[in-house]
């Protein structure tokens, strides 16, 4: 099981090995790709559909309003 | 940069539209897997008053090298500070995309900008470079995000229109720049983000329907909301596309941009949220920059998969 560490950058290379990059080095434990299913992309979008969207104004948060 | 990333819990695309009080435009986008940056891109750059928000954002997010850089065109308001991005944040693994300015048009740009442009063009000529030319309908970057599901992340260019540029070349007609502007589509999972650069109506008029075939969630309005690029809502509506949730614009006060009538076109089309990086009214003692930060929950697990935060002097247009 891979442990994810926020301070690391996780990358899968072409030979399906996982790399956690760090400024002063890296390590590469073996890892098998977990997914063999289809890829979700724009083509799987329902025509005419919209996602819910909202504004969170950071300044309002800061002002406590 | 590997063409695969791994996520466990979250997969978020953050798009920062950066503008300044009088002019200037830059975009930073960060693909974050489990909260940390796995892919970083920059589109254009600007700096003034010793402020370079592009660099500030990259630095604050802990980005040391970016994966993708697109310079839409060499006008100064899309260029100042770009040399610092190239020198500091680009590596041999950074894909750099520029537009193909024909030499007869070089005189239409400032000396520093065209000097920088020529240096990148020289890197292409050297034959061993990550610098490439973007044209219409070209795949610029792609990667797969693996986790419980697999999500595709792609960047395509829909402009400049190569036919228009060929016509310019054949008739030896110098061009001031905007037909050269690169326009980008970022496809992240089911989300569709359109970055309009300074694309103008001549290019928009030649858009092909088969390229614009899925709903668009976010449009960075072309050319700072100038009427020279105002055909976009009507064109996309003609393709039976519904309006995006969000349209954004930077400002260019010297040309009174964005134009209110252009923003109204997006409103009339049905765009529910319009954000500008700087208030249209000049108010003293306010921030000299504005950032519109929009995040897209690629896993579609949040109640609101798209959320926007306004920073600095950015405003919501009503």
mmCIF file of C-alpha atoms in Angstrom:
data_model
loop_
_atom_site.group_PDB
_atom_site.id
_atom_site.type_symbol
_atom_site.label_atom_id
_atom_site.label_comp_id
_atom_site.label_asym_id
_atom_site.label_seq_id
_atom_site.Cartn_x
_atom_site.Cartn_y
_atom_site.Cartn_z
ATOM 1 C CA UNK A 1 0.000 0.000 0.000
ATOM 2 C CA UNK A 2 1.361 3.403 -0.939
ATOM 3 C CA UNK A 3 1.407 6.067 1.696
ATOM 4 C CA UNK A 4 0.739 9.504 0.269
ATOM 5 C CA UNK A 5 2.712 12.319 1.761
ATOM 6 C CA UNK A 6 1.569 15.865 0.990
ATOM 7 C CA UNK A 7 5.104 17.169 0.731
ATOM 8 C CA UNK A 8 5.930 14.722 -2.062
ATOM 9 C CA UNK A 9 5.031 14.797 -5.730
ATOM 10 C CA UNK A 10 3.622 11.440 -6.840
ATOM 11 C CA UNK A 11 4.261 10.376 -10.431
ATOM 12 C CA UNK A 12 3.787 7.154 -12.331
ATOM 13 C CA UNK A 13 6.435 6.558 -14.939
ATOM 14 C CA UNK A 14 6.007 4.766 -18.257
ATOM 15 C CA UNK A 15 7.083 1.457 -16.732
ATOM 16 C CA UNK A 16 4.324 1.796 -14.130
ATOM 17 C CA UNK A 17 6.629 2.516 -11.229
ATOM 18 C CA UNK A 18 5.586 5.103 -8.724
ATOM 19 C CA UNK A 19 7.967 7.900 -7.815
ATOM 20 C CA UNK A 20 7.720 10.297 -4.911
ATOM 21 C CA UNK A 21 9.828 13.244 -5.856
ATOM 22 C CA UNK A 22 11.445 15.343 -3.213
ATOM 23 C CA UNK A 23 13.890 18.205 -3.450
ATOM 24 C CA UNK A 24 16.755 16.199 -1.957
ATOM 25 C CA UNK A 25 16.079 12.822 -3.589
ATOM 26 C CA UNK A 26 13.450 10.255 -4.543
ATOM 27 C CA UNK A 27 12.488 6.628 -3.978
ATOM 28 C CA UNK A 28 10.639 4.249 -6.295
ATOM 29 C CA UNK A 29 8.604 1.451 -4.723
ATOM 30 C CA UNK A 30 6.864 -0.950 -7.128
ATOM 31 C CA UNK A 31 3.225 -0.334 -7.829
ATOM 32 C CA UNK A 32 0.636 -1.923 -10.118
ATOM 33 C CA UNK A 33 -1.854 0.276 -11.857
ATOM 34 C CA UNK A 34 -5.189 -0.024 -10.032
ATOM 35 C CA UNK A 35 -7.479 0.644 -12.942
ATOM 36 C CA UNK A 36 -8.184 -1.191 -16.161
ATOM 37 C CA UNK A 37 -11.541 0.387 -16.957
ATOM 38 C CA UNK A 38 -12.535 3.149 -19.344
ATOM 39 C CA UNK A 39 -11.141 6.639 -19.287
ATOM 40 C CA UNK A 40 -13.402 9.512 -18.227
ATOM 41 C CA UNK A 41 -13.003 12.477 -20.535
ATOM 42 C CA UNK A 42 -15.048 15.181 -22.206
ATOM 43 C CA UNK A 43 -16.637 12.662 -24.546
ATOM 44 C CA UNK A 44 -18.428 11.094 -21.596
ATOM 45 C CA UNK A 45 -20.125 14.410 -20.864
ATOM 46 C CA UNK A 46 -23.896 14.529 -21.317
ATOM 47 C CA UNK A 47 -24.612 17.062 -24.095
ATOM 48 C CA UNK A 48 -26.013 20.282 -22.718
ATOM 49 C CA UNK A 49 -25.195 19.385 -19.114
ATOM 50 C CA UNK A 50 -23.842 21.945 -16.629
ATOM 51 C CA UNK A 51 -21.970 21.495 -13.384
ATOM 52 C CA UNK A 52 -23.032 23.359 -10.267
ATOM 53 C CA UNK A 53 -20.878 26.405 -9.667
ATOM 54 C CA UNK A 54 -20.604 29.053 -6.970
ATOM 55 C CA UNK A 55 -18.565 32.057 -5.885
ATOM 56 C CA UNK A 56 -16.687 31.969 -2.597
ATOM 57 C CA UNK A 57 -15.323 35.459 -2.153
ATOM 58 C CA UNK A 58 -12.152 35.281 -0.090
ATOM 59 C CA UNK A 59 -12.444 38.948 0.847
ATOM 60 C CA UNK A 60 -15.885 38.409 2.358
ATOM 61 C CA UNK A 61 -14.460 35.575 4.430
ATOM 62 C CA UNK A 62 -11.626 37.792 5.655
ATOM 63 C CA UNK A 63 -14.016 40.602 6.531
ATOM 64 C CA UNK A 64 -16.244 38.179 8.419
ATOM 65 C CA UNK A 65 -19.279 39.364 6.510
ATOM 66 C CA UNK B 1 7.194 15.005 -16.986
ATOM 67 C CA UNK B 2 5.590 11.586 -16.928
ATOM 68 C CA UNK B 3 2.337 11.186 -18.810
ATOM 69 C CA UNK B 4 0.678 9.577 -15.797
ATOM 70 C CA UNK B 5 -0.150 10.797 -12.329
ATOM 71 C CA UNK B 6 -1.719 9.021 -9.403
ATOM 72 C CA UNK B 7 -4.424 10.250 -7.062
ATOM 73 C CA UNK B 8 -5.971 8.692 -4.018
ATOM 74 C CA UNK B 9 -8.586 11.036 -2.553
ATOM 75 C CA UNK B 10 -8.850 14.237 -4.575
ATOM 76 C CA UNK B 11 -8.064 15.533 -8.041
ATOM 77 C CA UNK B 12 -8.497 19.263 -8.509
ATOM 78 C CA UNK B 13 -7.650 21.627 -11.355
ATOM 79 C CA UNK B 14 -7.045 25.207 -10.231
ATOM 80 C CA UNK B 15 -7.069 27.992 -12.816
ATOM 81 C CA UNK B 16 -5.710 31.401 -11.789
ATOM 82 C CA UNK B 17 -6.541 34.288 -14.106
ATOM 83 C CA UNK B 18 -4.154 37.109 -13.234
ATOM 84 C CA UNK B 19 -4.633 40.722 -14.280
ATOM 85 C CA UNK B 20 -3.277 44.098 -13.304
ATOM 86 C CA UNK B 21 -4.742 47.570 -12.793
ATOM 87 C CA UNK B 22 -4.093 48.950 -16.272
ATOM 88 C CA UNK B 23 -3.166 45.962 -18.475
ATOM 89 C CA UNK B 24 -1.494 42.555 -18.500
ATOM 90 C CA UNK B 25 -2.634 38.967 -18.480
ATOM 91 C CA UNK B 26 -1.296 35.657 -17.228
ATOM 92 C CA UNK B 27 -2.830 32.319 -16.357
ATOM 93 C CA UNK B 28 -1.486 29.679 -14.005
ATOM 94 C CA UNK B 29 -3.101 26.257 -13.866
ATOM 95 C CA UNK B 30 -2.263 23.581 -11.338
ATOM 96 C CA UNK B 31 -3.426 19.988 -11.408
ATOM 97 C CA UNK B 32 -3.421 18.842 -7.788
ATOM 98 C CA UNK B 33 -3.554 15.190 -6.812
ATOM 99 C CA UNK B 34 -4.315 14.685 -3.121
ATOM 100 C CA UNK B 35 -3.593 18.324 -2.451
ATOM 101 C CA UNK B 36 -0.188 18.646 -3.985
ATOM 102 C CA UNK B 37 0.802 19.903 -7.399
ATOM 103 C CA UNK B 38 1.342 17.131 -9.943
ATOM 104 C CA UNK B 39 1.257 19.228 -13.101
ATOM 105 C CA UNK B 40 1.819 22.968 -13.445
ATOM 106 C CA UNK B 41 1.285 25.226 -16.438
ATOM 107 C CA UNK B 42 1.616 28.906 -17.285
ATOM 108 C CA UNK B 43 0.023 30.839 -20.140
ATOM 109 C CA UNK B 44 1.660 34.243 -20.752
ATOM 110 C CA UNK B 45 3.120 36.539 -18.118
ATOM 111 C CA UNK B 46 3.023 40.160 -17.011
ATOM 112 C CA UNK B 47 4.491 42.206 -14.216
ATOM 113 C CA UNK B 48 4.251 45.777 -13.024
ATOM 114 C CA UNK B 49 4.795 47.817 -9.847
ATOM 115 C CA UNK B 50 7.419 45.130 -9.027
ATOM 116 C CA UNK B 51 4.543 42.668 -8.736
ATOM 117 C CA UNK B 52 4.640 39.394 -10.645
ATOM 118 C CA UNK B 53 1.685 37.380 -9.408
ATOM 119 C CA UNK B 54 2.548 34.512 -11.742
ATOM 120 C CA UNK B 55 5.809 33.939 -9.914
ATOM 121 C CA UNK B 56 4.202 34.588 -6.525
ATOM 122 C CA UNK B 57 1.556 31.923 -7.117
ATOM 123 C CA UNK B 58 4.050 29.349 -8.379
ATOM 124 C CA UNK B 59 6.325 30.022 -5.428
ATOM 125 C CA UNK B 60 3.570 29.945 -2.835
ATOM 126 C CA UNK B 61 2.373 26.594 -4.227
ATOM 127 C CA UNK B 62 5.872 25.153 -3.980
ATOM 128 C CA UNK B 63 6.278 24.791 -7.736
ATOM 129 C CA UNK B 64 9.935 24.744 -8.668
ATOM 130 C CA UNK B 65 9.604 23.741 -12.321
ATOM 131 C CA UNK B 66 6.554 23.930 -14.553
ATOM 132 C CA UNK B 67 5.485 21.250 -17.028
ATOM 133 C CA UNK B 68 3.857 23.476 -19.626
ATOM 134 C CA UNK B 69 4.359 27.018 -20.869
ATOM 135 C CA UNK B 70 2.359 28.690 -23.622
ATOM 136 C CA UNK B 71 3.201 32.163 -24.879
ATOM 137 C CA UNK B 72 0.095 33.084 -26.857
ATOM 138 C CA UNK B 73 1.743 35.983 -28.724
ATOM 139 C CA UNK B 74 4.529 38.518 -28.150
ATOM 140 C CA UNK B 75 2.515 41.608 -27.239
ATOM 141 C CA UNK B 76 3.947 43.232 -24.125
ATOM 142 C CA UNK B 77 0.783 42.787 -22.059
ATOM 143 C CA UNK B 78 1.237 39.014 -22.387
ATOM 144 C CA UNK B 79 5.013 39.024 -22.157
ATOM 145 C CA UNK B 80 6.634 41.131 -19.416
ATOM 146 C CA UNK B 81 8.367 38.856 -16.926
ATOM 147 C CA UNK B 82 8.141 35.820 -19.185
ATOM 148 C CA UNK B 83 11.933 35.700 -19.361
ATOM 149 C CA UNK B 84 11.964 35.054 -15.595
ATOM 150 C CA UNK B 85 9.519 32.158 -16.039
ATOM 151 C CA UNK B 86 11.752 30.726 -18.762
ATOM 152 C CA UNK B 87 14.943 31.173 -16.739
ATOM 153 C CA UNK B 88 13.682 30.060 -13.349
ATOM 154 C CA UNK B 89 10.710 27.750 -13.777
ATOM 155 C CA UNK B 90 11.410 25.902 -17.024
ATOM 156 C CA UNK B 91 13.532 22.779 -17.297
ATOM 157 C CA UNK B 92 14.360 20.343 -20.081
ATOM 158 C CA UNK B 93 11.067 18.651 -19.236
ATOM 159 C CA UNK B 94 8.951 21.773 -19.769
ATOM 160 C CA UNK B 95 6.914 21.795 -22.956
ATOM 161 C CA UNK B 96 7.038 25.315 -24.380
ATOM 162 C CA UNK B 97 4.569 26.380 -27.057
ATOM 163 C CA UNK B 98 4.782 29.574 -29.084
ATOM 164 C CA UNK B 99 3.046 30.967 -32.139
ATOM 165 C CA UNK B 100 4.687 31.214 -35.543
ATOM 166 C CA UNK B 101 5.292 34.908 -36.221
ATOM 167 C CA UNK B 102 6.495 35.514 -39.741
ATOM 168 C CA UNK B 103 9.650 37.673 -39.870
ATOM 169 C CA UNK B 104 7.948 40.404 -41.927
ATOM 170 C CA UNK B 105 5.776 41.085 -38.856
ATOM 171 C CA UNK B 106 8.621 41.433 -36.363
ATOM 172 C CA UNK B 107 8.630 45.237 -36.570
ATOM 173 C CA UNK B 108 5.155 45.324 -35.033
ATOM 174 C CA UNK B 109 6.420 44.181 -31.641
ATOM 175 C CA UNK B 110 8.597 45.792 -28.994
ATOM 176 C CA UNK B 111 12.306 45.079 -29.207
ATOM 177 C CA UNK B 112 12.542 43.159 -25.899
ATOM 178 C CA UNK B 113 9.556 40.971 -26.835
ATOM 179 C CA UNK B 114 10.781 40.127 -30.307
ATOM 180 C CA UNK B 115 14.290 39.495 -28.963
ATOM 181 C CA UNK B 116 12.854 36.934 -26.563
ATOM 182 C CA UNK B 117 10.721 35.485 -29.344
ATOM 183 C CA UNK B 118 13.700 35.138 -31.676
ATOM 184 C CA UNK B 119 15.676 33.341 -28.978
ATOM 185 C CA UNK B 120 12.918 30.744 -28.681
ATOM 186 C CA UNK B 121 12.639 30.442 -32.459
ATOM 187 C CA UNK B 122 16.405 29.826 -32.544
ATOM 188 C CA UNK B 123 15.952 26.983 -30.073
ATOM 189 C CA UNK B 124 13.489 25.378 -32.482
ATOM 190 C CA UNK B 125 15.950 25.781 -35.347
ATOM 191 C CA UNK B 126 18.637 24.079 -33.275
ATOM 192 C CA UNK B 127 16.518 20.928 -33.564
ATOM 193 C CA UNK B 128 16.979 19.782 -30.005
ATOM 194 C CA UNK B 129 14.441 21.753 -28.101
ATOM 195 C CA UNK B 130 11.224 21.395 -26.150
ATOM 196 C CA UNK B 131 10.000 24.582 -27.831
ATOM 197 C CA UNK B 132 7.308 23.934 -30.417
ATOM 198 C CA UNK B 133 4.874 25.828 -32.634
ATOM 199 C CA UNK B 134 1.173 25.649 -31.774
ATOM 200 C CA UNK B 135 -1.411 25.761 -34.555
ATOM 201 C CA UNK B 136 -5.132 25.103 -34.746
ATOM 202 C CA UNK B 137 -6.522 21.769 -33.541
ATOM 203 C CA UNK B 138 -3.240 20.495 -32.143
ATOM 204 C CA UNK B 139 -2.754 18.322 -29.063
ATOM 205 C CA UNK B 140 -0.165 20.075 -26.900
ATOM 206 C CA UNK B 141 -0.117 17.908 -23.795
ATOM 207 C CA UNK B 142 -1.828 14.810 -22.464
ATOM 208 C CA UNK B 143 -1.699 12.738 -19.333
ATOM 209 C CA UNK B 144 -3.831 10.202 -17.531
ATOM 210 C CA UNK B 145 -4.785 10.476 -13.881
ATOM 211 C CA UNK B 146 -5.045 7.070 -12.252
ATOM 212 C CA UNK B 147 -7.026 6.300 -9.120
ATOM 213 C CA UNK B 148 -10.361 4.617 -8.517
ATOM 214 C CA UNK B 149 -11.254 5.881 -11.982
ATOM 215 C CA UNK B 150 -9.024 7.060 -14.795
ATOM 216 C CA UNK B 151 -9.389 10.665 -15.941
ATOM 217 C CA UNK B 152 -7.889 12.167 -19.058
ATOM 218 C CA UNK B 153 -6.178 15.574 -18.942
ATOM 219 C CA UNK B 154 -5.445 17.190 -22.301
ATOM 220 C CA UNK B 155 -4.443 20.588 -23.639
ATOM 221 C CA UNK B 156 -5.334 21.458 -27.230
ATOM 222 C CA UNK B 157 -4.820 24.621 -29.264
ATOM 223 C CA UNK B 158 -7.755 25.861 -31.339
ATOM 224 C CA UNK B 159 -5.932 28.962 -32.616
ATOM 225 C CA UNK B 160 -4.118 30.529 -34.435
ATOM 226 C CA UNK B 161 -5.920 29.622 -37.622
ATOM 227 C CA UNK B 162 -3.270 28.270 -39.964
ATOM 228 C CA UNK B 163 -5.231 29.265 -43.070
ATOM 229 C CA UNK B 164 -5.319 32.907 -42.003
ATOM 230 C CA UNK B 165 -1.601 32.903 -41.295
ATOM 231 C CA UNK B 166 -0.846 31.272 -44.639
ATOM 232 C CA UNK B 167 -2.888 33.958 -46.383
ATOM 233 C CA UNK B 168 -0.909 36.630 -44.532
ATOM 234 C CA UNK B 169 2.336 35.046 -45.625
ATOM 235 C CA UNK B 170 1.353 34.596 -49.259
ATOM 236 C CA UNK B 171 0.180 38.177 -49.588
ATOM 237 C CA UNK B 172 3.129 39.424 -47.553
ATOM 238 C CA UNK B 173 0.804 41.362 -45.291
ATOM 239 C CA UNK B 174 2.371 42.456 -42.006
ATOM 240 C CA UNK B 175 0.219 41.646 -39.028
ATOM 241 C CA UNK B 176 0.055 43.362 -35.651
ATOM 242 C CA UNK B 177 -0.424 40.200 -33.775
ATOM 243 C CA UNK B 178 -3.831 39.005 -32.713
ATOM 244 C CA UNK B 179 -4.444 36.572 -35.616
ATOM 245 C CA UNK B 180 -1.254 34.975 -34.316
ATOM 246 C CA UNK B 181 -2.684 34.475 -30.833
ATOM 247 C CA UNK B 182 -2.862 30.955 -29.528
ATOM 248 C CA UNK B 183 -6.186 29.849 -28.025
ATOM 249 C CA UNK B 184 -6.262 26.832 -25.721
ATOM 250 C CA UNK B 185 -8.739 24.235 -24.542
ATOM 251 C CA UNK B 186 -7.975 22.407 -21.312
ATOM 252 C CA UNK B 187 -9.947 19.200 -20.969
ATOM 253 C CA UNK B 188 -9.804 17.816 -17.427
ATOM 254 C CA UNK B 189 -12.007 14.795 -16.963
ATOM 255 C CA UNK B 190 -15.435 15.975 -18.096
ATOM 256 C CA UNK B 191 -14.562 19.659 -17.652
ATOM 257 C CA UNK B 192 -13.832 21.968 -20.544
ATOM 258 C CA UNK B 193 -11.911 25.202 -19.975
ATOM 259 C CA UNK B 194 -11.449 27.587 -22.887
ATOM 260 C CA UNK B 195 -8.625 30.136 -22.730
ATOM 261 C CA UNK B 196 -9.275 32.638 -25.485
ATOM 262 C CA UNK B 197 -5.943 34.484 -25.552
ATOM 263 C CA UNK B 198 -6.312 37.533 -27.785
ATOM 264 C CA UNK B 199 -8.204 35.613 -30.469
ATOM 265 C CA UNK B 200 -10.326 37.902 -32.630
ATOM 266 C CA UNK B 201 -13.415 37.597 -34.816
ATOM 267 C CA UNK B 202 -11.545 36.750 -38.006
ATOM 268 C CA UNK B 203 -10.310 33.594 -36.283
ATOM 269 C CA UNK B 204 -13.560 32.883 -34.425
ATOM 270 C CA UNK B 205 -15.460 33.099 -37.706
ATOM 271 C CA UNK B 206 -13.438 30.137 -38.984
ATOM 272 C CA UNK B 207 -14.004 27.889 -35.956
ATOM 273 C CA UNK B 208 -15.058 24.401 -36.991
ATOM 274 C CA UNK B 209 -18.028 22.816 -35.273
ATOM 275 C CA UNK B 210 -16.444 19.385 -34.916
ATOM 276 C CA UNK B 211 -13.782 20.832 -32.614
ATOM 277 C CA UNK B 212 -16.275 22.564 -30.307
ATOM 278 C CA UNK B 213 -18.387 19.504 -29.643
ATOM 279 C CA UNK B 214 -18.708 19.389 -25.847
ATOM 280 C CA UNK B 215 -20.112 21.824 -23.278
ATOM 281 C CA UNK B 216 -17.707 24.529 -22.123
ATOM 282 C CA UNK B 217 -17.629 25.311 -18.404
ATOM 283 C CA UNK B 218 -15.268 28.295 -18.336
ATOM 284 C CA UNK B 219 -14.268 30.867 -20.927
ATOM 285 C CA UNK B 220 -11.436 33.329 -20.538
ATOM 286 C CA UNK B 221 -12.992 35.962 -22.778
ATOM 287 C CA UNK B 222 -10.785 36.663 -25.818
ATOM 288 C CA UNK B 223 -8.822 39.903 -26.120
ATOM 289 C CA UNK B 224 -9.777 41.417 -22.755
ATOM 290 C CA UNK B 225 -13.440 41.694 -23.742
ATOM 291 C CA UNK B 226 -12.851 43.743 -26.885
ATOM 292 C CA UNK B 227 -15.559 43.976 -29.551
ATOM 293 C CA UNK B 228 -12.864 42.722 -31.922
ATOM 294 C CA UNK B 229 -13.458 39.276 -30.401
ATOM 295 C CA UNK B 230 -17.125 39.559 -29.504
ATOM 296 C CA UNK B 231 -18.464 36.927 -31.901
ATOM 297 C CA UNK B 232 -17.577 34.025 -29.619
ATOM 298 C CA UNK B 233 -20.922 33.645 -27.774
ATOM 299 C CA UNK B 234 -22.907 33.735 -31.011
ATOM 300 C CA UNK B 235 -20.513 31.346 -32.742
ATOM 301 C CA UNK B 236 -20.655 28.764 -29.962
ATOM 302 C CA UNK B 237 -24.411 29.198 -29.687
ATOM 303 C CA UNK B 238 -24.565 28.438 -33.399
ATOM 304 C CA UNK B 239 -22.813 25.151 -32.581
ATOM 305 C CA UNK B 240 -25.699 24.442 -30.161
ATOM 306 C CA UNK B 241 -23.420 24.800 -27.142
ATOM 307 C CA UNK B 242 -24.991 26.066 -23.946
ATOM 308 C CA UNK B 243 -23.357 29.038 -22.206
ATOM 309 C CA UNK B 244 -20.552 28.350 -19.739
ATOM 310 C CA UNK B 245 -21.043 28.781 -16.012
ATOM 311 C CA UNK B 246 -18.162 31.197 -15.909
ATOM 312 C CA UNK B 247 -16.647 33.841 -18.177
ATOM 313 C CA UNK B 248 -13.641 35.874 -17.057
ATOM 314 C CA UNK B 249 -11.657 38.787 -18.389
ATOM 315 C CA UNK B 250 -8.610 40.873 -17.661
ATOM 316 C CA UNK B 251 -8.591 44.619 -18.330
ATOM 317 C CA UNK B 252 -6.797 46.966 -20.706
ATOM 318 C CA UNK B 253 -7.736 50.442 -19.508
ATOM 319 C CA UNK B 254 -5.942 52.222 -22.356
ATOM 320 C CA UNK B 255 -8.495 50.712 -24.733
ATOM 321 C CA UNK B 256 -11.413 50.767 -22.254
ATOM 322 C CA UNK B 257 -11.511 46.987 -22.060
ATOM 323 C CA UNK B 258 -13.496 44.987 -21.294
ATOM 324 C CA UNK B 259 -16.353 46.631 -23.147
ATOM 325 C CA UNK B 260 -19.628 46.517 -21.289
ATOM 326 C CA UNK B 261 -21.524 45.529 -24.441
ATOM 327 C CA UNK B 262 -19.253 42.495 -24.873
ATOM 328 C CA UNK B 263 -19.819 41.335 -21.293
ATOM 329 C CA UNK B 264 -23.533 41.805 -21.867
ATOM 330 C CA UNK B 265 -23.335 39.380 -24.782
ATOM 331 C CA UNK B 266 -22.116 36.676 -22.423
ATOM 332 C CA UNK B 267 -24.860 37.636 -19.971
ATOM 333 C CA UNK B 268 -27.494 37.539 -22.666
ATOM 334 C CA UNK B 269 -26.214 34.158 -23.834
ATOM 335 C CA UNK B 270 -26.888 32.853 -20.314
ATOM 336 C CA UNK B 271 -23.482 32.909 -18.620
ATOM 337 C CA UNK B 272 -24.308 32.980 -14.925
ATOM 338 C CA UNK B 273 -21.001 34.192 -13.477
ATOM 339 C CA UNK B 274 -18.740 36.845 -15.021
ATOM 340 C CA UNK B 275 -15.574 37.909 -13.241
ATOM 341 C CA UNK B 276 -13.086 40.652 -14.075
ATOM 342 C CA UNK B 277 -9.614 40.953 -12.607
ATOM 343 C CA UNK B 278 -10.010 44.645 -11.892
ATOM 344 C CA UNK B 279 -13.014 46.824 -11.119
ATOM 345 C CA UNK B 280 -14.190 48.978 -13.975
ATOM 346 C CA UNK B 281 -14.314 51.974 -11.625
ATOM 347 C CA UNK B 282 -10.968 53.427 -10.700
ATOM 348 C CA UNK B 283 -10.748 53.386 -6.918
ATOM 349 C CA UNK B 284 -7.675 54.689 -5.139
ATOM 350 C CA UNK B 285 -5.708 52.653 -2.615
ATOM 351 C CA UNK B 286 -6.837 49.308 -3.880
ATOM 352 C CA UNK B 287 -4.737 46.344 -4.868
ATOM 353 C CA UNK B 288 -2.874 46.765 -8.144
ATOM 354 C CA UNK B 289 -3.634 43.248 -9.243
ATOM 355 C CA UNK B 290 -6.634 40.972 -9.427
ATOM 356 C CA UNK B 291 -6.791 37.189 -9.473
ATOM 357 C CA UNK B 292 -9.800 35.034 -10.285
ATOM 358 C CA UNK B 293 -9.154 31.555 -8.912
ATOM 359 C CA UNK B 294 -11.505 28.858 -10.144
ATOM 360 C CA UNK B 295 -11.198 25.240 -9.050
ATOM 361 C CA UNK B 296 -12.674 22.231 -10.811
ATOM 362 C CA UNK B 297 -13.312 19.039 -8.864
ATOM 363 C CA UNK B 298 -12.422 16.514 -11.556
ATOM 364 C CA UNK B 299 -13.826 13.638 -9.488
ATOM 365 C CA UNK B 300 -17.152 15.564 -9.334
ATOM 366 C CA UNK B 301 -17.597 14.776 -5.645
ATOM 367 C CA UNK B 302 -18.116 18.286 -4.266
ATOM 368 C CA UNK B 303 -21.647 19.676 -4.036
ATOM 369 C CA UNK B 304 -20.365 22.503 -6.228
ATOM 370 C CA UNK B 305 -17.785 20.978 -8.579
ATOM 371 C CA UNK B 306 -16.797 24.467 -9.721
ATOM 372 C CA UNK B 307 -15.878 27.092 -7.144
ATOM 373 C CA UNK B 308 -14.423 30.557 -7.614
ATOM 374 C CA UNK B 309 -12.513 32.802 -5.266
ATOM 375 C CA UNK B 310 -11.826 36.473 -5.983
ATOM 376 C CA UNK B 311 -8.491 37.841 -4.826
ATOM 377 C CA UNK B 312 -6.910 41.272 -4.913
ATOM 378 C CA UNK B 313 -8.941 43.704 -6.966
ATOM 379 C CA UNK B 314 -11.030 41.227 -8.948
ATOM 380 C CA UNK B 315 -14.787 41.696 -9.045
ATOM 381 C CA UNK B 316 -17.983 39.953 -9.970
ATOM 382 C CA UNK B 317 -19.705 41.651 -12.906
ATOM 383 C CA UNK B 318 -23.451 42.096 -12.619
#
